[in-house]
Short mmCIF file of C-alpha atoms and ligand atoms in Angstrom, two decimals:
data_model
loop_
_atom_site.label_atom_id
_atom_site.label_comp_id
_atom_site.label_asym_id
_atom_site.label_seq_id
_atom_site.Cartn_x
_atom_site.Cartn_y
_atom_site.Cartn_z
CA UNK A 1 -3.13 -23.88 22.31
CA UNK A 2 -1.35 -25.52 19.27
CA UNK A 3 0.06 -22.50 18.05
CA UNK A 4 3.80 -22.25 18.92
CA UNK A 5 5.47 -19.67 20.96
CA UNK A 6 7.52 -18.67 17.76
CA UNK A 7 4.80 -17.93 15.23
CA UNK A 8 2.39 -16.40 18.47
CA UNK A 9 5.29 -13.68 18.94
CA UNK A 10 5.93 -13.29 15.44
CA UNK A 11 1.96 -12.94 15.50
CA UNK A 12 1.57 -10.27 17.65
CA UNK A 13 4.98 -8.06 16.68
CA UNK A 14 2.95 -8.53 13.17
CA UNK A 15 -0.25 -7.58 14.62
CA UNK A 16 0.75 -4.85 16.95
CA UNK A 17 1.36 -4.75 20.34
CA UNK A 18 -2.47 -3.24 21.17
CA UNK A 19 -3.25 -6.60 20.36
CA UNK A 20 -1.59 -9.05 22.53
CA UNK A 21 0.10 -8.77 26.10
CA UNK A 22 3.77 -8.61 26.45
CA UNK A 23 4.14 -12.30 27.33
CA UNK A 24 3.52 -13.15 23.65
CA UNK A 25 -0.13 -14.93 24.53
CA UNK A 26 -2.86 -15.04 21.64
CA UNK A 27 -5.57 -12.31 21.05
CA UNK A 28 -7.82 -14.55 23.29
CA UNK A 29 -8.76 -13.64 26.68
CA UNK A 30 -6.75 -15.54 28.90
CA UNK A 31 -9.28 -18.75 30.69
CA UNK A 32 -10.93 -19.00 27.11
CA UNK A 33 -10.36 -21.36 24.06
CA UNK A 34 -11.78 -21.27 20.71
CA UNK A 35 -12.92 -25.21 19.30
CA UNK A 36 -12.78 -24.82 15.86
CA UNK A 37 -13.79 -22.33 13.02
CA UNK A 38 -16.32 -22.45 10.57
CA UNK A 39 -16.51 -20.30 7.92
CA UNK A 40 -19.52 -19.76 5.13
CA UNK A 41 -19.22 -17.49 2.09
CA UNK A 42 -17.87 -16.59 -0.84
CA UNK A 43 -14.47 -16.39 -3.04
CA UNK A 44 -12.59 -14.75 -0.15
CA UNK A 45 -13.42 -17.43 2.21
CA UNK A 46 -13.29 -20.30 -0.20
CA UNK A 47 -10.50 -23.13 0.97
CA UNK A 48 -10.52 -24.62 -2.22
CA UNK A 49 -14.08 -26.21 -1.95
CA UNK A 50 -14.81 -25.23 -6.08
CA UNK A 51 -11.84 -27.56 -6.58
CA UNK A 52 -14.05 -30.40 -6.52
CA UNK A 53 -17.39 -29.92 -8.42
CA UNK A 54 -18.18 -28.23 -11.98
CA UNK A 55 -17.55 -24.42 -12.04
CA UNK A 56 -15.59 -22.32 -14.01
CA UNK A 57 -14.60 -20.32 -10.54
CA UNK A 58 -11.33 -21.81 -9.79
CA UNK A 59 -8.03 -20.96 -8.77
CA UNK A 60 -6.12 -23.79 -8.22
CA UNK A 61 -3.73 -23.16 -10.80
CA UNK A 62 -0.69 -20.85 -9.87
CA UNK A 63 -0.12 -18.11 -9.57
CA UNK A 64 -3.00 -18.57 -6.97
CA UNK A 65 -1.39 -19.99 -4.00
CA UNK A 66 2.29 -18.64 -5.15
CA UNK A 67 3.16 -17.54 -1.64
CA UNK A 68 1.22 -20.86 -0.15
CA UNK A 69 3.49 -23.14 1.46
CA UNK A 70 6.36 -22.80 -0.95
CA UNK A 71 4.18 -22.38 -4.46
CA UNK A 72 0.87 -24.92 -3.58
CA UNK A 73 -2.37 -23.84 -5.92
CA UNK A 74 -4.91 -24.80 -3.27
CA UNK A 75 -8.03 -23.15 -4.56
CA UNK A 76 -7.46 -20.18 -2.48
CA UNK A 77 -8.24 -16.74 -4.43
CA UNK A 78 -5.02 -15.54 -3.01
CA UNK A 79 -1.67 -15.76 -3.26
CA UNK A 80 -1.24 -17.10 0.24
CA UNK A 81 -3.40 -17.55 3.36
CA UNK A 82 -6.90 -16.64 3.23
CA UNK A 83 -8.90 -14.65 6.02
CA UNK A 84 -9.87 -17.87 7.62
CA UNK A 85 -6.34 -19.43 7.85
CA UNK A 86 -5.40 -16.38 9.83
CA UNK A 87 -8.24 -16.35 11.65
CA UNK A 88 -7.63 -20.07 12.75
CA UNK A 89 -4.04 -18.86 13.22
CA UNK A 90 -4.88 -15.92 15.40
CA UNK A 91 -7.45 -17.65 17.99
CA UNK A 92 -4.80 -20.68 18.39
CA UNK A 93 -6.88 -23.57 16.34
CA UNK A 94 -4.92 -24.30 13.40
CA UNK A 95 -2.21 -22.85 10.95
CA UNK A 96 -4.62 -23.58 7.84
CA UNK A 97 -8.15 -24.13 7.74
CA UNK A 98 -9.41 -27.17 5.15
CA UNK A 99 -11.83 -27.10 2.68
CA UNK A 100 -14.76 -29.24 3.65
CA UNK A 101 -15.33 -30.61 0.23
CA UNK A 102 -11.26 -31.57 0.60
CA UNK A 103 -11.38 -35.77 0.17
CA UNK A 104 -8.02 -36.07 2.31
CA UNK A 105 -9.96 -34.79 5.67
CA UNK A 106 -9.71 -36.89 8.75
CA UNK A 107 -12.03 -36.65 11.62
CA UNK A 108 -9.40 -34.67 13.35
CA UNK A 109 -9.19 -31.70 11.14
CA UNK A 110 -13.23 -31.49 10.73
CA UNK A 111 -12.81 -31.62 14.67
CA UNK A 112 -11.27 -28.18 14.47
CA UNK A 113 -13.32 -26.45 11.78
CA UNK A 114 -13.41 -26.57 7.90
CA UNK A 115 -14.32 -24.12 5.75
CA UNK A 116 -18.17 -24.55 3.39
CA UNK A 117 -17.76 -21.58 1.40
CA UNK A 118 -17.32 -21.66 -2.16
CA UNK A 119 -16.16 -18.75 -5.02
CA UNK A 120 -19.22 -17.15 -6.43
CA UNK A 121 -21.79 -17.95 -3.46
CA UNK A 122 -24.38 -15.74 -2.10
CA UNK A 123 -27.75 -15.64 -0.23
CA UNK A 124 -29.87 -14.99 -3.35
CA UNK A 125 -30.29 -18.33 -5.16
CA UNK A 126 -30.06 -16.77 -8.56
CA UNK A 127 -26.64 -15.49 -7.82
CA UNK A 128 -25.19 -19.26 -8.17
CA UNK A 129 -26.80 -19.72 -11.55
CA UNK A 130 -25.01 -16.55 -12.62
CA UNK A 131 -21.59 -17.41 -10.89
CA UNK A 132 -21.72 -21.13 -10.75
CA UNK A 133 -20.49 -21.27 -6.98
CA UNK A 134 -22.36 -23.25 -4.22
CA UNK A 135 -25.18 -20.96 -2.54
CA UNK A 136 -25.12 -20.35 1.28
CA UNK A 137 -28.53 -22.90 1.48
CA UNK A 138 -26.24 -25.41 -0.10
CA UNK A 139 -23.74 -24.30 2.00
CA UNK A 140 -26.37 -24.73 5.18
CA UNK A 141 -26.49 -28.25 3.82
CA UNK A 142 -22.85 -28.96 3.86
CA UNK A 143 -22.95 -28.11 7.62
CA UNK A 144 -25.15 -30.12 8.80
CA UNK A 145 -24.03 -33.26 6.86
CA UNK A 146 -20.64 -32.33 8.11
CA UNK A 147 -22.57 -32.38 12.00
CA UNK A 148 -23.17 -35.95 10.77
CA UNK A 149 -19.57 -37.16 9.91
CA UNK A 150 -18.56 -35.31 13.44
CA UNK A 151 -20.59 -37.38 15.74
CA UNK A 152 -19.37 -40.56 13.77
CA UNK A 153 -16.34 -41.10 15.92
CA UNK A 154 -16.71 -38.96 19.28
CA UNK A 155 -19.49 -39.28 21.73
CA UNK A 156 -22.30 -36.94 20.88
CA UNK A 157 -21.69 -34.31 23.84
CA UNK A 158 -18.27 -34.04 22.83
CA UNK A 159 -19.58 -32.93 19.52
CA UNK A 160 -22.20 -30.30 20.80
CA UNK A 161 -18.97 -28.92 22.84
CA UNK A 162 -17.08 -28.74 19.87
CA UNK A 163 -19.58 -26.70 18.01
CA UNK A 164 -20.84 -24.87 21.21
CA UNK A 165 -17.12 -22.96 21.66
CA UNK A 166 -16.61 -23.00 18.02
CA UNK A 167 -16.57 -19.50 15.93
CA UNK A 168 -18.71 -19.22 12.83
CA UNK A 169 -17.88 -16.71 10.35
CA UNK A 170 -19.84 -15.47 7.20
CA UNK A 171 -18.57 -13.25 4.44
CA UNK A 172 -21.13 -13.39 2.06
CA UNK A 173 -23.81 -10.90 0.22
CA UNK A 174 -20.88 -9.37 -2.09
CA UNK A 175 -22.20 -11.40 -4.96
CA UNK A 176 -25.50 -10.56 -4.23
CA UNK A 177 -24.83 -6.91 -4.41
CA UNK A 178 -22.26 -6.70 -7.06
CA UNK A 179 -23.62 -9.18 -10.10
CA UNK A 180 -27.63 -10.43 -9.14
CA UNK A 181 -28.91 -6.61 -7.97
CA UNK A 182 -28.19 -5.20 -11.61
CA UNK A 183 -30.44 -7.78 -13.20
CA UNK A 184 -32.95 -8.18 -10.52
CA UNK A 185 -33.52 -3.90 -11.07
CA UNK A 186 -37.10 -4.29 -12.77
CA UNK A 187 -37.98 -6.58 -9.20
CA UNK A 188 -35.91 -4.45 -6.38
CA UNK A 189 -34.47 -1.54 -5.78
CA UNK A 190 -31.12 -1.18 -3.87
CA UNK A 191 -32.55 -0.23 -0.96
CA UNK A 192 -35.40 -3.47 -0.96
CA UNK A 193 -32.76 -5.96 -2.79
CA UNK A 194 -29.95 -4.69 0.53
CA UNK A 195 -33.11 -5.62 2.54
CA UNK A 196 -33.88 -8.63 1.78
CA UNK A 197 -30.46 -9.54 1.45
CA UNK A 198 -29.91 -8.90 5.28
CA UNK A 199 -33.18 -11.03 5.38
CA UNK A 200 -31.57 -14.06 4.47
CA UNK A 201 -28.37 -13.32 6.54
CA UNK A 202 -30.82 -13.49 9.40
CA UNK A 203 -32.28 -16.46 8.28
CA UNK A 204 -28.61 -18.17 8.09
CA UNK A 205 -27.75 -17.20 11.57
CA UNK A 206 -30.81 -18.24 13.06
CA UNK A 207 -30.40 -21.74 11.00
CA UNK A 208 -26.49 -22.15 12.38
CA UNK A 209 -27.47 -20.92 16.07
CA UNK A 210 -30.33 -23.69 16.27
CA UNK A 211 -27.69 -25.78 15.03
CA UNK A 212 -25.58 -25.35 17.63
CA UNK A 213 -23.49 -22.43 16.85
CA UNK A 214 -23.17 -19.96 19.73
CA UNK A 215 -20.56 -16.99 18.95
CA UNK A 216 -20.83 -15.95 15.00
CA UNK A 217 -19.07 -13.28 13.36
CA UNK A 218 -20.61 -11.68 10.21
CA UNK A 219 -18.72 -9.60 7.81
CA UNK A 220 -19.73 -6.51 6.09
CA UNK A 221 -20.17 -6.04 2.58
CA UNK A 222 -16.78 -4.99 0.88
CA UNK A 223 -16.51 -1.31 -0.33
CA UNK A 224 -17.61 -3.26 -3.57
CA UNK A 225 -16.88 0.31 -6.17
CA UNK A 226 -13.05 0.34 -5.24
CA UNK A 227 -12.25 -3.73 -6.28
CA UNK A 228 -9.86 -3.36 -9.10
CA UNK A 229 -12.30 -5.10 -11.59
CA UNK A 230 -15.14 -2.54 -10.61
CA UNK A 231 -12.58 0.37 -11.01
CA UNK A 232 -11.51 -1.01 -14.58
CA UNK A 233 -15.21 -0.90 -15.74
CA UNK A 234 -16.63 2.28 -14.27
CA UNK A 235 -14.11 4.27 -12.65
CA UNK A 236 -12.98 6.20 -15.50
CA UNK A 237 -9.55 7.23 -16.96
CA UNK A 238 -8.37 7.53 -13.14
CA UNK A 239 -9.79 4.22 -12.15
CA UNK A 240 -11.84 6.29 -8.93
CA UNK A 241 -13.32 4.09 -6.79
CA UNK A 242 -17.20 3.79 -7.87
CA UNK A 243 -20.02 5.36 -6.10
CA UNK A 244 -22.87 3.72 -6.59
CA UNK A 245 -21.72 0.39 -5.74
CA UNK A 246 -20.03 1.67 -2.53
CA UNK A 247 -23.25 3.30 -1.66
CA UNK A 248 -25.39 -0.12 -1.96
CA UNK A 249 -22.48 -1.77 0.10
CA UNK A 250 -23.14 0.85 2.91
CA UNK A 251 -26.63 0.29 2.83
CA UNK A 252 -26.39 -2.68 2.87
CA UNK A 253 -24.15 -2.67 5.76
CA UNK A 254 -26.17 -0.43 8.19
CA UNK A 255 -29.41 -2.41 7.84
CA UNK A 256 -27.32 -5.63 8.59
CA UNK A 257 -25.76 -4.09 11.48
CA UNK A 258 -28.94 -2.67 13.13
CA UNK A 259 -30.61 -6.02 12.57
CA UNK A 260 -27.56 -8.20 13.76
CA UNK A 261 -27.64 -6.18 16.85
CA UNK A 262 -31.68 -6.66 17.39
CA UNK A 263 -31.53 -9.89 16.61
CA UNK A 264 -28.41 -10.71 19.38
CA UNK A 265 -30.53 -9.28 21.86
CA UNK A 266 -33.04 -11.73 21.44
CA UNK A 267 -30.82 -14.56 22.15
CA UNK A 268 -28.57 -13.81 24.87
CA UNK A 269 -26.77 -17.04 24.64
CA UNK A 270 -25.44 -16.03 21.58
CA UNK A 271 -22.15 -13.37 20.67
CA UNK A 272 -22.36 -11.70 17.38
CA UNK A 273 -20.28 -9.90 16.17
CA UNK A 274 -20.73 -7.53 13.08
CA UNK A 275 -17.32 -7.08 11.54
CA UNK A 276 -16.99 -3.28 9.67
CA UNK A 277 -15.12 -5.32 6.80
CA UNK A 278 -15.86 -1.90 4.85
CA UNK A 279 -14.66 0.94 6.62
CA UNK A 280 -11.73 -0.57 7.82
CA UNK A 281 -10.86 -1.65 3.98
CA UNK A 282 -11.31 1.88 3.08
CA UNK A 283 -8.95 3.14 5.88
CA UNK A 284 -6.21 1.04 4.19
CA UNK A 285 -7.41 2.10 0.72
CA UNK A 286 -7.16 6.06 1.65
CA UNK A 287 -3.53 5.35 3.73
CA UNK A 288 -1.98 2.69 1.87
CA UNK A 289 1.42 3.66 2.64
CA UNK A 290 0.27 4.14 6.53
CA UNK A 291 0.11 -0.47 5.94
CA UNK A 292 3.07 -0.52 3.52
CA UNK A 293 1.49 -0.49 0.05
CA UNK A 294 2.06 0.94 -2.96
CA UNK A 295 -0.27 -0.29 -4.51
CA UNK A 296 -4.26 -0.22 -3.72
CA UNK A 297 -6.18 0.61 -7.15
CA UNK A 298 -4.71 -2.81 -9.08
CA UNK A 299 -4.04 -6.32 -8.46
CA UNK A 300 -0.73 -7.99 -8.39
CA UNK A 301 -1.89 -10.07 -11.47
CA UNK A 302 -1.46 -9.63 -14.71
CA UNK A 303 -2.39 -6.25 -15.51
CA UNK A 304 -4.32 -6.15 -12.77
CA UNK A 305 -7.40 -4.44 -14.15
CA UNK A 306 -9.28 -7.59 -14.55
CA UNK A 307 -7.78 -11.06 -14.45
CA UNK A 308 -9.44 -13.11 -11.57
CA UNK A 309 -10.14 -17.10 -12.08
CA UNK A 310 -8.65 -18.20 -15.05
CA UNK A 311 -7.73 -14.74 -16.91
CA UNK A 312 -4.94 -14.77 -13.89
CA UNK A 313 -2.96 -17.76 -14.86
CA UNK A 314 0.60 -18.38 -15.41
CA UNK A 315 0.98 -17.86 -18.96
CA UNK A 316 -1.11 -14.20 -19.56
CA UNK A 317 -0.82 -13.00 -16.89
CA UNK A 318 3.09 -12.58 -15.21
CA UNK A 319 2.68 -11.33 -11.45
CA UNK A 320 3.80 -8.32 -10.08
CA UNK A 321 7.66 -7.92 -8.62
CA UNK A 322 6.38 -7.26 -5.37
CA UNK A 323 3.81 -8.95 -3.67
CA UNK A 324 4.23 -7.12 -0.70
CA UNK A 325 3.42 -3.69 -2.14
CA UNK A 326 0.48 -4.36 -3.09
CA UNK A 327 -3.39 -4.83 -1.49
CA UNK A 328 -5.18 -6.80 -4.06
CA UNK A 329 -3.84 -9.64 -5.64
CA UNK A 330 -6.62 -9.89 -8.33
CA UNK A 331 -9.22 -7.92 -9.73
CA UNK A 332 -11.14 -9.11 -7.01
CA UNK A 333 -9.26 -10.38 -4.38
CA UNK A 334 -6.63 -9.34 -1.47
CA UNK A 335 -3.34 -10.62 -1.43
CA UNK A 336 -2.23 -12.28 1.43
CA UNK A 337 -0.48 -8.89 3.11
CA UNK A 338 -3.78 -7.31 2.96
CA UNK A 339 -6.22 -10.27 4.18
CA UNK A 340 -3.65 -10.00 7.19
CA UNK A 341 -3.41 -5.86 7.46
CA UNK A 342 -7.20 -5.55 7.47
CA UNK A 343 -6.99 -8.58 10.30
CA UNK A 344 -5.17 -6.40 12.58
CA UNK A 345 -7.92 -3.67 12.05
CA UNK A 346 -10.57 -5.85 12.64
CA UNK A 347 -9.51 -8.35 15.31
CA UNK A 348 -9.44 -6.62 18.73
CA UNK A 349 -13.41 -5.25 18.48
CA UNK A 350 -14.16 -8.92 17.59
CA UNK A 351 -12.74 -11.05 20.24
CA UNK A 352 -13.91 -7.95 22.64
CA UNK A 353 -17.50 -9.26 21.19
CA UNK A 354 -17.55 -12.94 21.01
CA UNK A 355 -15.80 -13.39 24.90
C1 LIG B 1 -13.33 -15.12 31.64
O1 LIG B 1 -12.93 -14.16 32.61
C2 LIG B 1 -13.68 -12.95 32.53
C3 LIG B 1 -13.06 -11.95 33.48
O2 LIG B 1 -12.84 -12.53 34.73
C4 LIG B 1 -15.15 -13.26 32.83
O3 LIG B 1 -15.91 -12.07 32.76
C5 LIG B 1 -15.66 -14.27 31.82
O4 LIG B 1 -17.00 -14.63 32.12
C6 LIG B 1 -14.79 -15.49 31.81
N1 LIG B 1 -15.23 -16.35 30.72
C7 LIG B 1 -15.37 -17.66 30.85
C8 LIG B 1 -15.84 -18.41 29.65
O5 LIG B 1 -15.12 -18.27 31.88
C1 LIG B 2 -21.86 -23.46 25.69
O1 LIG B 2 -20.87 -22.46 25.98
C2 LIG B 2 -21.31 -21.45 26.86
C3 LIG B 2 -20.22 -20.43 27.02
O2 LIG B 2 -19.23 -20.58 26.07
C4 LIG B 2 -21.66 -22.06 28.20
O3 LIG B 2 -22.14 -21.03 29.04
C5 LIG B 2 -22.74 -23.12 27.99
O4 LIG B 2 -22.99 -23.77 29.20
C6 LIG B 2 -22.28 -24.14 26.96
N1 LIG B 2 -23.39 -25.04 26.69
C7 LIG B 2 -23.20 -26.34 26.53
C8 LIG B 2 -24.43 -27.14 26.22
O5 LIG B 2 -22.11 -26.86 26.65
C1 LIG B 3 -35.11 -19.59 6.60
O1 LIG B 3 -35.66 -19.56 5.29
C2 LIG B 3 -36.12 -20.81 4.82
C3 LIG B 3 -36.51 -20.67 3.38
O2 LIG B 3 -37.29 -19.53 3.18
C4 LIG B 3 -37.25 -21.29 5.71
O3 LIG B 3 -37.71 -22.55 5.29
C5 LIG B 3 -36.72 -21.39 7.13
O4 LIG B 3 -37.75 -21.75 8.01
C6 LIG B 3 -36.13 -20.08 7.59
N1 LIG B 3 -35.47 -20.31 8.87
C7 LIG B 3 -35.61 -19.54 9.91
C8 LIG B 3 -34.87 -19.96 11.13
O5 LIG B 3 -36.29 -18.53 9.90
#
């Protein structure tokens, strides 16, 4: 375990004591270790990745990584770590998980995971020509050309073990549901757009377990009618959370989680683990002072009705005073605090899952 004693205690008093034992050890079970992580998706899971090609879905200009190692822009849609940087954290890999598009990467960090996904992606190709992100087949791509660079310097079977303990984690389909649905409505409705949807998750996990993979977690969609930015345009004068996008995210998510569970039954070398990304957001959203916020219908920037990308930047839009009180950083986006809160919800039923 590279994580230090320090940060695993500070960890756990952080994370509750449900979640690890009184000696201070990590969430894992005790004779198992986690490789390295890999994570495919969208903005919430993006490392900085859109840094380095053509897309106007950026955030490596602060405020963006304001809380990141002293003030660092990184290309995270937060103002600190990411889900997958405390997910590294929290099964003992790493303290910050890389981009894989990052130039800078030696064979030791792709050793321990990177991270493919990229702001804007989703399963349905059209959704990248309407967001400009990278699309989880391109993202499919990335992976296996990053299998390539992995076996450069280490034998082959030291490879395979790296990706046969790693984790893989997807958070993907929000796009899909949110901005490609609405103008795919004369071709699908919500119910056979969710569906097919869930086809192509499906398809991804199949692709990554015959690559290799072994133990994958896949999120839920988002309660997608309570982001700020979907308030702001359909929530009224009381910014309510919106019903009809909720109610495709729930469908959504209990097709994908009766089909994740069929499909892990059908290869019982594999752990999957569906992640209820949407209930346990809500729980936060309907007890926000329960978690410490103030703050769960607005994000920390700007007026936080809105801004995300480049309408949050340092000159329109100031940030709020305190970070802390609040659960969304953007109009689309947690902050840090709340990537970590709804990690404590989610962690235990996952590693109970995956070992
Ligand atoms: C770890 O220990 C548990 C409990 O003894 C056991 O069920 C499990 O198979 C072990 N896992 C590995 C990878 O050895
Ligand atoms: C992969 O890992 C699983 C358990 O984590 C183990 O049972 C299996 O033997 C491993 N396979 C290879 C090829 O190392
Ligand atoms: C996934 O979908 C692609 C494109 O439709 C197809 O070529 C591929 O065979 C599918 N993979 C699996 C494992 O079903």
């Amino acid at each position: 375990m590279r994580l230090s004693i320090v940060k695993v205690i500070l960890f756990c008093v952080y994370a509750s004591v449900l979640l690890c034992g009184s000696d201070g050890s990590t969430v894992l079970p005790k004779n198992v270790s986690v490789s390295a992580i890999l994570v495919f998706g969208d903005s919430s899971v993006d490392q900085g990745n859109n840094n380095y090609y053509n897309t106007w879905g950026k955030a490596n200009f602060l405020p963006y990584g304001e809380d990141f190692m002293g003030g660092i822009p990184t290309g995270r849609f937060t103002n600190g770590k990411t889900m997958p940087d405390l997910l590294a954290e929290a099964f003992g890999v790493k303290d910050y998980l890389p981009a894989s598009l990052d130039p800078l990467l030696k064979d030791k960090d792709l050793q321990t995971g990177v991270s493919f996904a990229s702001g804007g992606s989703g399963f349905d190709p059209q959704t990248t020509k309407i967001t400009s992100g990278l699309s989880m087949s391109v993202q499919l791509d990335m992976f296996k050309q990053y299998l390539g660079k992995l076996k450069r310097n280490i034998e082959e079977e030291v490879a395979d073990n790296i990706i046969n303990n790693s984790i893989a984690v997807i958070v993907a389909g929000n796009n899909d549901l949110l901005f490609t649905l609405p103008v795919r409505r004369l071709q699908y409705d919500a119910a056979s757009y969710a569906n097919m949807i869930v086809n192509m998750v499906l398809n991804f996990t199949q692709e990554i377990y015959t690559l290799g993979v072994r133990r994958i977690v896949v999120f839920s969609a988002f309660p997608l009618g309570c982001v700020p930015a979907v308030r702001t345009v359909g929530g009224g004068l009381g910014r309510s959370c919106v019903d009809k996008e909720n109610n495709v995210a729930q469908l959504f998510n209990n097709v994908l989680k009766h089909k994740l569970q069929i499909w892990g039954t059908s290869y019982p070398q594999s752990r999957v683990a569906f992640v209820d990304y949407y209930n346990s957001v809500m729980s936060i959203i309907e007890n926000p002072h329960k978690y410490g916020f103030d703050v769960v219908d607005r994000g920390c920037c700007g007026t936080g009705e809105l801004e995300a990308t480049y309408l949050c930047n340092k000159l329109t839009a100031p940030t709020c005073p305190d970070r802390s009180k609040y659960f969304f950083w953007d109009g689309f986006h947690l902050t840090e605090k709340g990537n970590s809160i709804v990690l404590n919800h989610i962690l235990q039923d996952m590693v109970n899952t995956l070992f």
